mmCIF file of C-alpha atoms in Angstrom:
data_model
loop_
_atom_site.group_PDB
_atom_site.id
_atom_site.type_symbol
_atom_site.label_atom_id
_atom_site.label_comp_id
_atom_site.label_asym_id
_atom_site.label_seq_id
_atom_site.Cartn_x
_atom_site.Cartn_y
_atom_site.Cartn_z
ATOM 1 C CA UNK U 24 65.669 29.572 18.036
ATOM 2 C CA UNK U 25 67.876 28.653 15.242
ATOM 3 C CA UNK U 26 66.380 28.260 11.683
ATOM 4 C CA UNK U 27 65.979 24.437 11.762
ATOM 5 C CA UNK U 28 64.114 24.029 14.640
ATOM 6 C CA UNK U 29 61.196 26.691 13.243
ATOM 7 C CA UNK U 30 61.202 23.848 10.031
ATOM 8 C CA UNK U 31 60.708 21.322 12.071
ATOM 9 C CA UNK U 32 57.880 22.662 14.751
ATOM 10 C CA UNK U 33 55.740 23.781 11.499
ATOM 11 C CA UNK U 34 56.617 19.997 9.693
ATOM 12 C CA UNK U 35 55.520 18.751 13.472
ATOM 13 C CA UNK U 36 51.857 20.934 12.959
ATOM 14 C CA UNK U 37 51.136 19.951 9.447
ATOM 15 C CA UNK U 38 52.033 16.214 10.431
ATOM 16 C CA UNK U 39 49.833 15.927 13.310
ATOM 17 C CA UNK U 40 46.783 18.125 11.421
ATOM 18 C CA UNK U 41 47.170 15.218 9.136
ATOM 19 C CA UNK U 42 46.676 12.399 11.078
ATOM 20 C CA UNK U 43 44.280 13.871 12.490
ATOM 21 C CA UNK U 44 41.862 15.552 9.413
ATOM 22 C CA UNK U 45 40.366 12.875 8.270
ATOM 23 C CA UNK U 46 38.061 12.140 11.245
ATOM 24 C CA UNK U 47 35.573 15.214 10.656
ATOM 25 C CA UNK U 48 35.064 13.388 7.040
ATOM 26 C CA UNK U 49 33.932 9.947 8.443
ATOM 27 C CA UNK U 50 32.126 11.639 11.386
ATOM 28 C CA UNK U 51 30.164 13.819 9.401
ATOM 29 C CA UNK U 52 29.596 10.728 7.333
ATOM 30 C CA UNK U 53 28.330 8.559 10.576
ATOM 31 C CA UNK U 54 26.009 11.248 11.132
ATOM 32 C CA UNK U 55 24.632 11.322 7.522
ATOM 33 C CA UNK U 56 24.189 7.102 7.745
ATOM 34 C CA UNK U 57 22.271 8.028 10.902
ATOM 35 C CA UNK U 58 19.985 10.289 10.286
ATOM 36 C CA UNK U 59 19.437 7.900 7.173
ATOM 37 C CA UNK U 60 18.050 5.511 8.834
ATOM 38 C CA UNK U 61 16.156 7.132 11.209
ATOM 39 C CA UNK U 62 14.260 8.396 8.435
ATOM 40 C CA UNK U 63 14.009 4.833 7.130
ATOM 41 C CA UNK U 64 12.951 3.717 9.873
ATOM 42 C CA UNK U 65 10.014 6.873 10.054
ATOM 43 C CA UNK U 66 9.100 7.531 6.533
ATOM 44 C CA UNK U 67 5.856 4.759 6.379
ATOM 45 C CA UNK U 68 4.558 5.296 9.676
ATOM 46 C CA UNK U 69 4.557 9.291 8.458
ATOM 47 C CA UNK U 70 3.094 7.848 5.022
ATOM 48 C CA UNK U 71 0.448 5.919 7.422
ATOM 49 C CA UNK U 72 -0.254 9.384 9.543
ATOM 50 C CA UNK U 73 -0.663 10.691 6.043
ATOM 51 C CA UNK U 74 -3.480 8.384 4.749
ATOM 52 C CA UNK U 75 -5.427 7.818 7.987
ATOM 53 C CA UNK U 76 -5.735 11.750 7.865
ATOM 54 C CA UNK U 77 -6.705 11.903 4.438
ATOM 55 C CA UNK U 78 -8.852 9.173 5.380
ATOM 56 C CA UNK U 79 -10.782 10.907 8.248
ATOM 57 C CA UNK U 80 -11.322 14.055 5.334
ATOM 58 C CA UNK U 81 -13.065 11.452 2.701
ATOM 59 C CA UNK U 82 -15.556 10.705 5.841
ATOM 60 C CA UNK U 83 -16.024 14.397 6.754
ATOM 61 C CA UNK U 84 -16.106 15.899 3.288
ATOM 62 C CA UNK U 85 -18.237 12.492 2.569
ATOM 63 C CA UNK U 86 -21.034 12.942 5.022
ATOM 64 C CA UNK U 87 -21.453 16.885 4.450
ATOM 65 C CA UNK U 88 -22.316 15.787 0.620
ATOM 66 C CA UNK U 89 -24.780 13.488 1.545
ATOM 67 C CA UNK U 90 -26.168 15.653 5.072
ATOM 68 C CA UNK U 91 -26.309 18.080 2.369
ATOM 69 C CA UNK U 92 -28.418 16.254 -0.492
ATOM 70 C CA UNK U 93 -30.501 14.772 2.287
ATOM 71 C CA UNK U 94 -30.985 18.341 3.518
ATOM 72 C CA UNK U 95 -31.920 19.806 -0.254
ATOM 73 C CA UNK U 96 -34.224 16.453 -0.286
ATOM 74 C CA UNK U 97 -36.282 16.984 3.078
ATOM 75 C CA UNK U 98 -36.412 21.143 2.231
ATOM 76 C CA UNK U 99 -38.247 20.320 -1.280
ATOM 77 C CA UNK U 100 -41.980 22.000 -1.357
ATOM 78 C CA UNK U 101 -44.983 19.631 -1.825
ATOM 79 C CA UNK U 102 -45.188 16.445 -1.832
ATOM 80 C CA UNK U 103 -43.098 15.823 -4.198
ATOM 81 C CA UNK U 104 -39.059 15.341 -2.534
ATOM 82 C CA UNK U 105 -37.048 15.579 -5.546
ATOM 83 C CA UNK U 106 -32.943 15.201 -5.336
ATOM 84 C CA UNK U 107 -30.772 17.052 -6.723
ATOM 85 C CA UNK U 108 -29.678 16.977 -10.916
ATOM 86 C CA UNK U 109 -25.876 19.306 -9.836
ATOM 87 C CA UNK U 110 -23.693 19.452 -6.923
ATOM 88 C CA UNK U 111 -23.549 23.683 -7.489
ATOM 89 C CA UNK U 112 -27.704 23.812 -6.147
ATOM 90 C CA UNK U 113 -26.854 22.275 -2.911
ATOM 91 C CA UNK U 114 -24.459 25.970 -2.426
ATOM 92 C CA UNK U 115 -27.277 27.716 -3.795
ATOM 93 C CA UNK U 116 -31.268 26.740 -3.184
ATOM 94 C CA UNK U 117 -33.572 28.697 -5.503
ATOM 95 C CA UNK U 118 -36.232 26.665 -4.700
ATOM 96 C CA UNK U 119 -37.683 29.251 -2.270
ATOM 97 C CA UNK U 120 -38.587 33.417 -2.220
ATOM 98 C CA UNK U 121 -35.279 32.968 0.336
ATOM 99 C CA UNK U 122 -31.616 31.988 -0.314
ATOM 100 C CA UNK U 123 -30.415 28.246 0.897
ATOM 101 C CA UNK U 124 -27.160 26.570 1.363
ATOM 102 C CA UNK U 125 -26.995 23.282 1.918
ATOM 103 C CA UNK U 126 -23.566 23.372 1.639
ATOM 104 C CA UNK U 127 -19.922 25.998 1.969
ATOM 105 C CA UNK U 128 -18.736 24.835 -0.562
ATOM 106 C CA UNK U 129 -17.842 21.502 -3.870
ATOM 107 C CA UNK U 130 -14.835 19.594 -1.982
ATOM 108 C CA UNK U 131 -12.580 17.962 -4.119
ATOM 109 C CA UNK U 132 -10.849 14.339 -3.274
ATOM 110 C CA UNK U 133 -8.802 14.516 -0.212
ATOM 111 C CA UNK U 134 -7.275 10.779 -1.289
ATOM 112 C CA UNK U 135 -6.814 12.480 -4.586
ATOM 113 C CA UNK U 136 -5.833 16.309 -4.156
ATOM 114 C CA UNK U 137 -7.010 18.234 -6.620
ATOM 115 C CA UNK U 138 -9.783 15.893 -8.372
ATOM 116 C CA UNK U 139 -13.378 15.397 -8.040
ATOM 117 C CA UNK U 140 -15.275 13.345 -5.904
ATOM 118 C CA UNK U 141 -17.133 11.094 -8.082
ATOM 119 C CA UNK U 142 -21.618 11.203 -7.745
ATOM 120 C CA UNK U 143 -23.844 8.673 -7.273
ATOM 121 C CA UNK U 144 -26.770 8.676 -9.226
ATOM 122 C CA UNK U 145 -30.286 6.983 -9.743
ATOM 123 C CA UNK U 146 -31.978 5.998 -12.089
ATOM 124 C CA UNK U 147 -33.465 9.288 -12.893
ATOM 125 C CA UNK U 148 -29.647 10.747 -13.052
ATOM 126 C CA UNK U 149 -30.258 13.048 -10.107
ATOM 127 C CA UNK U 150 -27.643 12.596 -7.682
ATOM 128 C CA UNK U 151 -28.335 10.572 -4.741
ATOM 129 C CA UNK U 152 -24.217 10.341 -3.109
ATOM 130 C CA UNK U 153 -20.720 10.844 -4.303
ATOM 131 C CA UNK U 154 -17.287 8.360 -3.271
ATOM 132 C CA UNK U 155 -14.090 8.464 -4.270
ATOM 133 C CA UNK U 156 -12.491 6.386 -7.172
ATOM 134 C CA UNK U 157 -9.057 6.186 -5.403
ATOM 135 C CA UNK U 158 -7.351 2.977 -4.668
ATOM 136 C CA UNK U 159 -6.226 1.499 -1.786
ATOM 137 C CA UNK U 160 -7.538 -0.382 1.138
ATOM 138 C CA UNK U 161 -9.261 1.859 4.037
ATOM 139 C CA UNK U 162 -8.014 1.667 7.602
ATOM 140 C CA UNK U 163 -10.983 2.329 9.209
ATOM 141 C CA UNK U 164 -12.567 -1.554 9.189
ATOM 142 C CA UNK U 165 -15.827 -1.155 11.021
ATOM 143 C CA UNK U 166 -19.316 0.399 10.515
ATOM 144 C CA UNK U 167 -19.509 3.680 10.299
ATOM 145 C CA UNK U 168 -22.497 6.026 10.269
ATOM 146 C CA UNK U 169 -23.860 9.694 10.679
ATOM 147 C CA UNK U 170 -27.992 10.575 11.172
ATOM 148 C CA UNK U 171 -28.933 11.170 7.318
ATOM 149 C CA UNK U 172 -26.391 9.258 5.894
ATOM 150 C CA UNK U 173 -26.463 5.213 4.705
ATOM 151 C CA UNK U 174 -24.162 3.110 6.554
ATOM 152 C CA UNK U 175 -20.979 2.975 5.189
ATOM 153 C CA UNK U 176 -19.344 -1.256 5.276
ATOM 154 C CA UNK U 177 -16.021 -2.097 6.005
ATOM 155 C CA UNK U 178 -14.702 -2.360 2.179
ATOM 156 C CA UNK U 179 -11.627 -4.275 0.767
ATOM 157 C CA UNK U 180 -10.848 -0.429 -1.094
ATOM 158 C CA UNK U 181 -12.154 3.231 -0.920
ATOM 159 C CA UNK U 182 -14.364 3.311 -4.035
ATOM 160 C CA UNK U 183 -16.683 1.286 -2.716
ATOM 161 C CA UNK U 184 -17.197 3.356 0.314
ATOM 162 C CA UNK U 185 -20.868 5.429 -0.911
ATOM 163 C CA UNK U 186 -21.866 8.316 1.212
ATOM 164 C CA UNK U 187 -25.921 8.359 -0.108
ATOM 165 C CA UNK U 188 -27.706 10.420 1.771
ATOM 166 C CA UNK U 189 -30.660 9.055 3.524
ATOM 167 C CA UNK U 190 -33.051 11.758 4.056
ATOM 168 C CA UNK U 191 -35.859 11.829 7.115
ATOM 169 C CA UNK U 192 -39.165 10.877 5.942
#
C-alpha cells in the first residue's frame, strides 16, 4: 500500500471520529436534564413524607410525655396528687422506697431536631404537658385521642397541639 493511501485512511478515521464526538456529550446533557426533572417532581413528595414522619413522631413523643405525667400523678402517695416540677423526675421517681420510671428518656422535639419540647405548666408551676414550638400546618386534621391524654383537636399550627396529661380520678 503506498504511503499516501495510509494518510488518506488516517484522515478518514479522524474525520469520522470528529463527526460523532459531540453525540456522547449531548446524550449526557439529556440524561442530566431527565434526572433533574425527575428529582424536581419527586422532591416535594419526599419532603411531605418526611414531614408526615416527623408529625407521627411528635404524636408518639407527646403522648409518651402526657402518659408519663399522668402515671406520675396517679402514683402519688396518699391523697395529694401532685404533678412533676421537672421532666427529670419522670425518669427517676424517688418518692417511693424503690425507684419508679415513668419515662425512659427525655425526648427532643421531632419537628425541631435538637431542641427540647416546650412545657405546659399549671398555675402552681408544675408540668401538665408538652408542646412543640414549631411553625407549620399539620397534615393531620382530625381529633386525636389516647388514654390518659386530653384530646388533640385539629389545628392551624403545630404549636396548638398541646399534649396534656389527663390522669384517672
